[in-house]
């Protein structure tokens, strides 16, 4: 039976960072909807052009575009054992579509770690986030600096600061999260699969908490 873990939490909570650690540990693909959108924007695809108009304003990309993209990603063979989902779903209709897609593969969402952190921490984390142009891995100028300044530890590519990590866009993204994504907390609570994780510690401390709630093999 495949294993699907959905990481939930506001922008900057540490979803991508923890997803990377879980992906290594469980040898499951890390599927980041934001990374796939950014790859499409870089490659100037039709979907990338649509996504860019929303992402630059800190708005969500429409559900139909997002769901079609994830459906496509699930077709790749590395998903047969499951996946760590980071940033998808972000609305209740997306969560319904996910449940439907996973039923087709004989799976379901097994666990939803909900990572929390205070708003000031989110803003500080995103203001100092430096992302790899190639692999999307996120570093932080203060909390998680790369070994060589300006370069990714994993593929040595250049690091950059995302346009949507500017403080004004971040504040709007946190509002959008509260309005459109936070309803997923109750959605998954009702399913009995949501576990809250205090994300306001060091990356290692949060990883230890994540470990303690994993009951997948
Ligand atoms: P999200 O995917 O939820 O937006 P990220 O994993 O990209 O969040 O983390 C946002 C920024 O904060 C990154 O620069 C990352 O290095 C840093 N970060 C992640 N987890 C922590 C943590 N527990 N403490 C301090 N900084 C963190
Ligand atoms: P963060 O790391 O801060 O959580 P992401 O990289 O996940 O941000 O997402 C960046 C942007 O991409 C979002 O602000 C939104 O515009 C778009 N996006 C990502 N995932 C989704 C989704 N599931 N539905 C709609 N838009 C999305």
PDB file of C-alpha atoms and ligand atoms in Angstrom:
ATOM      1  CA  UNK A   1       0.000   0.000   0.000  1.00  0.00           C
ATOM      2  CA  UNK A   2       1.540   3.391  -0.954  1.00  0.00           C
ATOM      3  CA  UNK A   3       2.100   6.036   1.737  1.00  0.00           C
ATOM      4  CA  UNK A   4       1.033   9.647   1.267  1.00  0.00           C
ATOM      5  CA  UNK A   5       1.973  12.337   3.759  1.00  0.00           C
ATOM      6  CA  UNK A   6       0.571  15.875   3.367  1.00  0.00           C
ATOM      7  CA  UNK A   7       2.487  18.681   5.088  1.00  0.00           C
ATOM      8  CA  UNK A   8       0.196  21.481   6.154  1.00  0.00           C
ATOM      9  CA  UNK A   9       1.160  24.850   7.603  1.00  0.00           C
ATOM     10  CA  UNK A  10       1.519  28.546   6.775  1.00  0.00           C
ATOM     11  CA  UNK A  11       4.188  29.898   4.398  1.00  0.00           C
ATOM     12  CA  UNK A  12       7.558  29.670   6.158  1.00  0.00           C
ATOM     13  CA  UNK A  13       6.481  27.056   8.715  1.00  0.00           C
ATOM     14  CA  UNK A  14       9.179  24.697   7.448  1.00  0.00           C
ATOM     15  CA  UNK A  15       7.147  22.353   5.218  1.00  0.00           C
ATOM     16  CA  UNK A  16       9.726  22.192   2.428  1.00  0.00           C
ATOM     17  CA  UNK A  17      12.608  21.707   4.864  1.00  0.00           C
ATOM     18  CA  UNK A  18      10.875  18.888   6.753  1.00  0.00           C
ATOM     19  CA  UNK A  19       9.578  17.347   3.507  1.00  0.00           C
ATOM     20  CA  UNK A  20      13.196  17.079   2.298  1.00  0.00           C
ATOM     21  CA  UNK A  21      14.212  15.257   5.497  1.00  0.00           C
ATOM     22  CA  UNK A  22      11.220  12.860   5.322  1.00  0.00           C
ATOM     23  CA  UNK A  23      11.832  12.224   1.634  1.00  0.00           C
ATOM     24  CA  UNK A  24      15.409  11.078   2.386  1.00  0.00           C
ATOM     25  CA  UNK A  25      14.314   8.997   5.350  1.00  0.00           C
ATOM     26  CA  UNK A  26      11.421   7.181   3.697  1.00  0.00           C
ATOM     27  CA  UNK A  27      12.823   7.225   0.134  1.00  0.00           C
ATOM     28  CA  UNK A  28       9.614   8.827  -1.111  1.00  0.00           C
ATOM     29  CA  UNK A  29       9.506  11.679  -3.663  1.00  0.00           C
ATOM     30  CA  UNK A  30       9.129  15.206  -2.290  1.00  0.00           C
ATOM     31  CA  UNK A  31       6.396  16.832  -4.363  1.00  0.00           C
ATOM     32  CA  UNK A  32       6.338  20.606  -3.920  1.00  0.00           C
ATOM     33  CA  UNK A  33       3.593  22.322  -5.932  1.00  0.00           C
ATOM     34  CA  UNK A  34       5.452  25.647  -5.605  1.00  0.00           C
ATOM     35  CA  UNK A  35       8.677  24.110  -7.016  1.00  0.00           C
ATOM     36  CA  UNK A  36       6.798  22.623  -9.994  1.00  0.00           C
ATOM     37  CA  UNK A  37       5.157  25.985 -10.714  1.00  0.00           C
ATOM     38  CA  UNK A  38       8.530  27.754 -10.517  1.00  0.00           C
ATOM     39  CA  UNK A  39      10.102  25.182 -12.856  1.00  0.00           C
ATOM     40  CA  UNK A  40       7.292  25.853 -15.362  1.00  0.00           C
ATOM     41  CA  UNK A  41       7.816  29.605 -15.003  1.00  0.00           C
ATOM     42  CA  UNK A  42      11.548  29.183 -15.697  1.00  0.00           C
ATOM     43  CA  UNK A  43      10.788  27.047 -18.754  1.00  0.00           C
ATOM     44  CA  UNK A  44       8.192  29.567 -19.926  1.00  0.00           C
ATOM     45  CA  UNK A  45       5.473  26.917 -20.419  1.00  0.00           C
ATOM     46  CA  UNK A  46       1.839  27.923 -20.966  1.00  0.00           C
ATOM     47  CA  UNK A  47       0.990  26.697 -17.458  1.00  0.00           C
ATOM     48  CA  UNK A  48       3.960  28.634 -16.056  1.00  0.00           C
ATOM     49  CA  UNK A  49       2.674  31.839 -17.669  1.00  0.00           C
ATOM     50  CA  UNK A  50      -0.727  31.392 -16.025  1.00  0.00           C
ATOM     51  CA  UNK A  51       0.776  30.465 -12.642  1.00  0.00           C
ATOM     52  CA  UNK A  52       3.136  33.448 -12.651  1.00  0.00           C
ATOM     53  CA  UNK A  53       0.268  35.966 -12.729  1.00  0.00           C
ATOM     54  CA  UNK A  54      -1.079  34.564  -9.450  1.00  0.00           C
ATOM     55  CA  UNK A  55       2.193  33.707  -7.694  1.00  0.00           C
ATOM     56  CA  UNK A  56       3.645  37.193  -8.195  1.00  0.00           C
ATOM     57  CA  UNK A  57       0.645  38.659  -6.342  1.00  0.00           C
ATOM     58  CA  UNK A  58       0.744  36.068  -3.564  1.00  0.00           C
ATOM     59  CA  UNK A  59      -2.590  34.617  -4.716  1.00  0.00           C
ATOM     60  CA  UNK A  60      -3.331  30.941  -5.164  1.00  0.00           C
ATOM     61  CA  UNK A  61      -3.163  29.465  -8.659  1.00  0.00           C
ATOM     62  CA  UNK A  62      -6.681  28.278  -9.641  1.00  0.00           C
ATOM     63  CA  UNK A  63      -7.637  24.797  -8.461  1.00  0.00           C
ATOM     64  CA  UNK A  64      -8.148  23.303 -11.948  1.00  0.00           C
ATOM     65  CA  UNK A  65      -4.639  24.299 -13.089  1.00  0.00           C
ATOM     66  CA  UNK A  66      -3.072  23.069  -9.842  1.00  0.00           C
ATOM     67  CA  UNK A  67      -4.904  19.744  -9.737  1.00  0.00           C
ATOM     68  CA  UNK A  68      -4.055  18.991 -13.395  1.00  0.00           C
ATOM     69  CA  UNK A  69      -0.391  19.640 -12.636  1.00  0.00           C
ATOM     70  CA  UNK A  70      -0.356  17.303  -9.616  1.00  0.00           C
ATOM     71  CA  UNK A  71      -2.258  14.632 -11.536  1.00  0.00           C
ATOM     72  CA  UNK A  72       0.502  14.755 -14.145  1.00  0.00           C
ATOM     73  CA  UNK A  73       3.212  14.504 -11.479  1.00  0.00           C
ATOM     74  CA  UNK A  74       1.584  11.414  -9.968  1.00  0.00           C
ATOM     75  CA  UNK A  75       1.926   9.653 -13.341  1.00  0.00           C
ATOM     76  CA  UNK A  76       5.702   9.486 -12.898  1.00  0.00           C
ATOM     77  CA  UNK A  77       6.921   6.071 -11.768  1.00  0.00           C
ATOM     78  CA  UNK A  78       8.679   7.347  -8.636  1.00  0.00           C
ATOM     79  CA  UNK A  79       5.227   7.818  -7.037  1.00  0.00           C
ATOM     80  CA  UNK A  80       4.303   4.122  -6.904  1.00  0.00           C
ATOM     81  CA  UNK A  81       5.298   3.807  -3.224  1.00  0.00           C
ATOM     82  CA  UNK A  82       3.676   7.118  -2.284  1.00  0.00           C
ATOM     83  CA  UNK A  83       4.862  10.704  -1.815  1.00  0.00           C
ATOM     84  CA  UNK A  84       5.518  13.555   0.597  1.00  0.00           C
ATOM     85  CA  UNK A  85       3.250  16.409  -0.492  1.00  0.00           C
ATOM     86  CA  UNK A  86       4.399  19.939   0.337  1.00  0.00           C
ATOM     87  CA  UNK A  87       2.086  22.839  -0.541  1.00  0.00           C
ATOM     88  CA  UNK A  88      -0.681  20.713  -2.043  1.00  0.00           C
ATOM     89  CA  UNK A  89      -3.564  20.613  -1.276  1.00  0.00           C
ATOM     90  CA  UNK A  90      -4.150  24.255  -0.336  1.00  0.00           C
ATOM     91  CA  UNK A  91      -7.970  24.433  -0.586  1.00  0.00           C
ATOM     92  CA  UNK A  92     -10.793  22.007   0.326  1.00  0.00           C
ATOM     93  CA  UNK A  93     -11.637  21.364  -3.372  1.00  0.00           C
ATOM     94  CA  UNK A  94      -7.965  20.452  -3.951  1.00  0.00           C
ATOM     95  CA  UNK A  95      -8.149  18.076  -0.972  1.00  0.00           C
ATOM     96  CA  UNK A  96     -11.255  16.433  -2.460  1.00  0.00           C
ATOM     97  CA  UNK A  97      -9.460  16.029  -5.802  1.00  0.00           C
ATOM     98  CA  UNK A  98      -6.436  14.555  -4.041  1.00  0.00           C
ATOM     99  CA  UNK A  99      -8.583  11.980  -2.242  1.00  0.00           C
ATOM    100  CA  UNK A 100     -10.151  11.038  -5.558  1.00  0.00           C
ATOM    101  CA  UNK A 101      -6.780  10.723  -7.330  1.00  0.00           C
ATOM    102  CA  UNK A 102      -5.326   8.579  -4.544  1.00  0.00           C
ATOM    103  CA  UNK A 103      -8.360   6.278  -4.599  1.00  0.00           C
ATOM    104  CA  UNK A 104      -7.480   5.579  -8.242  1.00  0.00           C
ATOM    105  CA  UNK A 105      -4.022   4.382  -7.094  1.00  0.00           C
ATOM    106  CA  UNK A 106      -5.437   2.354  -4.208  1.00  0.00           C
ATOM    107  CA  UNK A 107      -4.118   4.822  -1.643  1.00  0.00           C
ATOM    108  CA  UNK A 108      -5.223   7.584   0.705  1.00  0.00           C
ATOM    109  CA  UNK A 109      -3.726  10.419   2.708  1.00  0.00           C
ATOM    110  CA  UNK A 110      -2.178   8.582   5.668  1.00  0.00           C
ATOM    111  CA  UNK A 111      -0.905  11.417   7.818  1.00  0.00           C
ATOM    112  CA  UNK A 112      -1.104  15.232   7.893  1.00  0.00           C
ATOM    113  CA  UNK A 113       1.561  16.866  10.076  1.00  0.00           C
ATOM    114  CA  UNK A 114       0.338  20.427  10.651  1.00  0.00           C
ATOM    115  CA  UNK A 115       3.410  22.570  11.334  1.00  0.00           C
ATOM    116  CA  UNK A 116       2.793  25.777  13.284  1.00  0.00           C
ATOM    117  CA  UNK A 117       4.931  28.844  14.057  1.00  0.00           C
ATOM    118  CA  UNK A 118       4.139  32.427  15.138  1.00  0.00           C
ATOM    119  CA  UNK A 119       3.616  35.032  12.374  1.00  0.00           C
ATOM    120  CA  UNK A 120       6.793  36.982  13.309  1.00  0.00           C
ATOM    121  CA  UNK A 121       8.863  33.822  12.878  1.00  0.00           C
ATOM    122  CA  UNK A 122       7.273  33.131   9.477  1.00  0.00           C
ATOM    123  CA  UNK A 123       8.153  36.617   8.266  1.00  0.00           C
ATOM    124  CA  UNK A 124      11.737  36.392   9.549  1.00  0.00           C
ATOM    125  CA  UNK A 125      12.200  32.959   7.992  1.00  0.00           C
ATOM    126  CA  UNK A 126      10.883  34.012   4.585  1.00  0.00           C
ATOM    127  CA  UNK A 127      12.832  37.279   4.587  1.00  0.00           C
ATOM    128  CA  UNK A 128      16.055  35.259   5.010  1.00  0.00           C
ATOM    129  CA  UNK A 129      15.152  32.330   2.736  1.00  0.00           C
ATOM    130  CA  UNK A 130      17.614  31.662  -0.086  1.00  0.00           C
ATOM    131  CA  UNK A 131      16.453  29.021  -2.553  1.00  0.00           C
ATOM    132  CA  UNK A 132      18.435  26.978  -5.053  1.00  0.00           C
ATOM    133  CA  UNK A 133      17.684  27.948  -8.661  1.00  0.00           C
ATOM    134  CA  UNK A 134      17.986  24.333  -9.796  1.00  0.00           C
ATOM    135  CA  UNK A 135      16.748  21.987  -7.044  1.00  0.00           C
ATOM    136  CA  UNK A 136      14.626  24.429  -5.016  1.00  0.00           C
ATOM    137  CA  UNK A 137      16.306  23.488  -1.699  1.00  0.00           C
ATOM    138  CA  UNK A 138      15.806  26.313   0.815  1.00  0.00           C
ATOM    139  CA  UNK A 139      18.585  27.701   2.991  1.00  0.00           C
ATOM    140  CA  UNK A 140      18.398  30.551   5.480  1.00  0.00           C
ATOM    141  CA  UNK A 141      20.947  33.328   5.914  1.00  0.00           C
ATOM    142  CA  UNK A 142      20.784  32.975   9.729  1.00  0.00           C
ATOM    143  CA  UNK A 143      19.075  29.680  10.630  1.00  0.00           C
ATOM    144  CA  UNK A 144      20.404  27.353   7.935  1.00  0.00           C
ATOM    145  CA  UNK A 145      23.268  28.979   6.017  1.00  0.00           C
ATOM    146  CA  UNK A 146      24.779  27.161   3.014  1.00  0.00           C
ATOM    147  CA  UNK A 147      28.361  25.867   3.374  1.00  0.00           C
ATOM    148  CA  UNK A 148      29.503  28.219   0.572  1.00  0.00           C
ATOM    149  CA  UNK A 149      27.712  31.577   0.642  1.00  0.00           C
ATOM    150  CA  UNK A 150      25.378  32.005  -2.344  1.00  0.00           C
ATOM    151  CA  UNK A 151      25.646  28.377  -3.483  1.00  0.00           C
ATOM    152  CA  UNK A 152      23.548  25.274  -2.913  1.00  0.00           C
ATOM    153  CA  UNK A 153      25.193  22.558  -0.770  1.00  0.00           C
ATOM    154  CA  UNK A 154      23.728  19.831  -2.988  1.00  0.00           C
ATOM    155  CA  UNK A 155      24.391  20.943  -6.575  1.00  0.00           C
ATOM    156  CA  UNK A 156      26.458  24.158  -6.097  1.00  0.00           C
ATOM    157  CA  UNK A 157      23.919  26.147  -8.184  1.00  0.00           C
ATOM    158  CA  UNK A 158      23.292  29.811  -7.399  1.00  0.00           C
ATOM    159  CA  UNK A 159      20.891  30.705  -4.580  1.00  0.00           C
ATOM    160  CA  UNK A 160      18.290  33.458  -5.040  1.00  0.00           C
ATOM    161  CA  UNK A 161      15.610  35.215  -3.010  1.00  0.00           C
ATOM    162  CA  UNK A 162      12.085  34.575  -4.269  1.00  0.00           C
ATOM    163  CA  UNK A 163      10.165  37.672  -5.373  1.00  0.00           C
ATOM    164  CA  UNK A 164       7.135  36.499  -3.402  1.00  0.00           C
ATOM    165  CA  UNK A 165       9.244  36.316  -0.194  1.00  0.00           C
ATOM    166  CA  UNK A 166       9.286  40.139   0.030  1.00  0.00           C
ATOM    167  CA  UNK A 167       7.584  41.205   3.299  1.00  0.00           C
ATOM    168  CA  UNK A 168       4.461  42.768   1.666  1.00  0.00           C
ATOM    169  CA  UNK A 169       3.722  39.706  -0.456  1.00  0.00           C
ATOM    170  CA  UNK A 170       4.465  37.439   2.518  1.00  0.00           C
ATOM    171  CA  UNK A 171       1.865  39.238   4.651  1.00  0.00           C
ATOM    172  CA  UNK A 172      -0.702  38.768   1.894  1.00  0.00           C
ATOM    173  CA  UNK A 173       0.264  35.081   1.498  1.00  0.00           C
ATOM    174  CA  UNK A 174      -0.298  34.554   5.228  1.00  0.00           C
ATOM    175  CA  UNK A 175      -3.804  36.133   4.873  1.00  0.00           C
ATOM    176  CA  UNK A 176      -4.529  33.929   1.865  1.00  0.00           C
ATOM    177  CA  UNK A 177      -3.395  30.927   3.920  1.00  0.00           C
ATOM    178  CA  UNK A 178      -5.764  31.889   6.774  1.00  0.00           C
ATOM    179  CA  UNK A 179      -8.718  32.306   4.431  1.00  0.00           C
ATOM    180  CA  UNK A 180      -8.257  29.530   1.904  1.00  0.00           C
ATOM    181  CA  UNK A 181      -5.931  26.892   3.364  1.00  0.00           C
ATOM    182  CA  UNK A 182      -6.604  26.938   7.135  1.00  0.00           C
ATOM    183  CA  UNK A 183     -10.031  25.243   6.574  1.00  0.00           C
ATOM    184  CA  UNK A 184      -7.999  22.126   5.749  1.00  0.00           C
ATOM    185  CA  UNK A 185      -7.076  21.859   9.437  1.00  0.00           C
ATOM    186  CA  UNK A 186     -10.671  20.884  10.288  1.00  0.00           C
ATOM    187  CA  UNK A 187     -11.010  18.930   7.053  1.00  0.00           C
ATOM    188  CA  UNK A 188      -8.177  16.572   8.034  1.00  0.00           C
ATOM    189  CA  UNK A 189      -8.990  16.669  11.767  1.00  0.00           C
ATOM    190  CA  UNK A 190     -12.374  15.199  10.887  1.00  0.00           C
ATOM    191  CA  UNK A 191     -10.561  12.424   9.013  1.00  0.00           C
ATOM    192  CA  UNK A 192      -8.591  11.688  12.218  1.00  0.00           C
ATOM    193  CA  UNK A 193      -5.217  11.988  10.446  1.00  0.00           C
ATOM    194  CA  UNK A 194      -4.025  15.472  11.449  1.00  0.00           C
ATOM    195  CA  UNK A 195      -1.269  15.876  14.051  1.00  0.00           C
ATOM    196  CA  UNK A 196      -0.069  19.303  15.137  1.00  0.00           C
ATOM    197  CA  UNK A 197       3.702  19.782  15.285  1.00  0.00           C
ATOM    198  CA  UNK A 198       5.286  22.772  16.999  1.00  0.00           C
ATOM    199  CA  UNK A 199       7.470  24.231  14.252  1.00  0.00           C
ATOM    200  CA  UNK A 200       8.927  26.968  16.439  1.00  0.00           C
ATOM    201  CA  UNK A 201      12.180  25.202  17.308  1.00  0.00           C
ATOM    202  CA  UNK A 202      15.374  24.562  15.387  1.00  0.00           C
ATOM    203  CA  UNK A 203      15.174  22.511  12.177  1.00  0.00           C
ATOM    204  CA  UNK A 204      16.618  19.521  14.098  1.00  0.00           C
ATOM    205  CA  UNK A 205      14.131  19.901  16.970  1.00  0.00           C
ATOM    206  CA  UNK A 206      11.218  20.013  14.537  1.00  0.00           C
ATOM    207  CA  UNK A 207      12.613  16.987  12.676  1.00  0.00           C
ATOM    208  CA  UNK A 208      12.698  15.060  15.972  1.00  0.00           C
ATOM    209  CA  UNK A 209       9.042  15.959  16.642  1.00  0.00           C
ATOM    210  CA  UNK A 210       8.139  14.902  13.097  1.00  0.00           C
ATOM    211  CA  UNK A 211       9.910  11.609  13.645  1.00  0.00           C
ATOM    212  CA  UNK A 212       7.930  10.960  16.799  1.00  0.00           C
ATOM    213  CA  UNK A 213       4.597  11.162  14.961  1.00  0.00           C
ATOM    214  CA  UNK A 214       5.583   8.934  12.033  1.00  0.00           C
ATOM    215  CA  UNK A 215       3.890   5.612  12.177  1.00  0.00           C
ATOM    216  CA  UNK A 216       4.614   4.643   8.571  1.00  0.00           C
ATOM    217  CA  UNK A 217       7.155   1.952   7.666  1.00  0.00           C
TER     218      UNK A 217
HETATM  219  P1  LIG B   1       7.730  26.444   3.875  1.00  0.00           P
HETATM  220  O1  LIG B   1       7.990  25.361   2.841  1.00  0.00           O
HETATM  221  O2  LIG B   1       6.739  26.021   4.905  1.00  0.00           O
HETATM  222  O3  LIG B   1       7.376  27.763   3.245  1.00  0.00           O
HETATM  223  P2  LIG B   1      10.633  26.337   4.317  1.00  0.00           P
HETATM  224  O4  LIG B   1      10.917  24.930   4.676  1.00  0.00           O
HETATM  225  O5  LIG B   1      10.999  26.783   2.950  1.00  0.00           O
HETATM  226  O6  LIG B   1       9.081  26.687   4.655  1.00  0.00           O
HETATM  227  O7  LIG B   1      11.338  27.260   5.397  1.00  0.00           O
HETATM  228  C1  LIG B   1      11.292  28.690   5.287  1.00  0.00           C
HETATM  229  C2  LIG B   1      12.648  29.264   5.650  1.00  0.00           C
HETATM  230  O8  LIG B   1      12.902  29.041   7.040  1.00  0.00           O
HETATM  231  C3  LIG B   1      13.832  28.627   4.921  1.00  0.00           C
HETATM  232  O9  LIG B   1      14.795  29.618   4.712  1.00  0.00           O
HETATM  233  C4  LIG B   1      14.352  27.563   5.909  1.00  0.00           C
HETATM  234  O10 LIG B   1      15.747  27.350   5.772  1.00  0.00           O
HETATM  235  C5  LIG B   1      14.022  28.192   7.245  1.00  0.00           C
HETATM  236  N1  LIG B   1      13.570  27.219   8.258  1.00  0.00           N
HETATM  237  C6  LIG B   1      12.884  26.075   8.076  1.00  0.00           C
HETATM  238  N2  LIG B   1      12.630  25.477   9.260  1.00  0.00           N
HETATM  239  C7  LIG B   1      13.163  26.276  10.217  1.00  0.00           C
HETATM  240  C8  LIG B   1      13.239  26.210  11.647  1.00  0.00           C
HETATM  241  N3  LIG B   1      12.696  25.208  12.321  1.00  0.00           N
HETATM  242  N4  LIG B   1      13.864  27.217  12.286  1.00  0.00           N
HETATM  243  C9  LIG B   1      14.408  28.256  11.614  1.00  0.00           C
HETATM  244  N5  LIG B   1      14.367  28.373  10.266  1.00  0.00           N
HETATM  245  C10 LIG B   1      13.758  27.405   9.574  1.00  0.00           C
HETATM  246  P1  LIG B   2       5.686  28.357   0.579  1.00  0.00           P
HETATM  247  O1  LIG B   2       6.982  27.602   0.481  1.00  0.00           O
HETATM  248  O2  LIG B   2       5.883  29.693   1.139  1.00  0.00           O
HETATM  249  O3  LIG B   2       4.623  27.605   1.314  1.00  0.00           O
HETATM  250  P2  LIG B   2       5.104  27.555  -2.115  1.00  0.00           P
HETATM  251  O4  LIG B   2       6.416  27.432  -2.794  1.00  0.00           O
HETATM  252  O5  LIG B   2       4.460  26.302  -1.644  1.00  0.00           O
HETATM  253  O6  LIG B   2       5.220  28.601  -0.926  1.00  0.00           O
HETATM  254  O7  LIG B   2       4.075  28.298  -3.058  1.00  0.00           O
HETATM  255  C1  LIG B   2       4.411  29.501  -3.710  1.00  0.00           C
HETATM  256  C2  LIG B   2       3.196  30.012  -4.465  1.00  0.00           C
HETATM  257  O8  LIG B   2       2.817  29.050  -5.463  1.00  0.00           O
HETATM  258  C3  LIG B   2       1.946  30.207  -3.616  1.00  0.00           C
HETATM  259  O9  LIG B   2       1.913  31.479  -2.987  1.00  0.00           O
HETATM  260  C4  LIG B   2       0.847  30.074  -4.678  1.00  0.00           C
HETATM  261  O10 LIG B   2       0.758  31.241  -5.470  1.00  0.00           O
HETATM  262  C5  LIG B   2       1.409  28.978  -5.576  1.00  0.00           C
HETATM  263  N1  LIG B   2       0.960  27.639  -5.126  1.00  0.00           N
HETATM  264  C6  LIG B   2       1.731  26.642  -4.620  1.00  0.00           C
HETATM  265  N2  LIG B   2       0.991  25.558  -4.326  1.00  0.00           N
HETATM  266  C7  LIG B   2      -0.282  25.886  -4.655  1.00  0.00           C
HETATM  267  C8  LIG B   2      -1.525  25.189  -4.556  1.00  0.00           C
HETATM  268  N3  LIG B   2      -1.600  23.944  -4.056  1.00  0.00           N
HETATM  269  N4  LIG B   2      -2.647  25.835  -4.986  1.00  0.00           N
HETATM  270  C9  LIG B   2      -2.584  27.070  -5.495  1.00  0.00           C
HETATM  271  N5  LIG B   2      -1.463  27.784  -5.595  1.00  0.00           N
HETATM  272  C10 LIG B   2      -0.308  27.210  -5.175  1.00  0.00           C
END
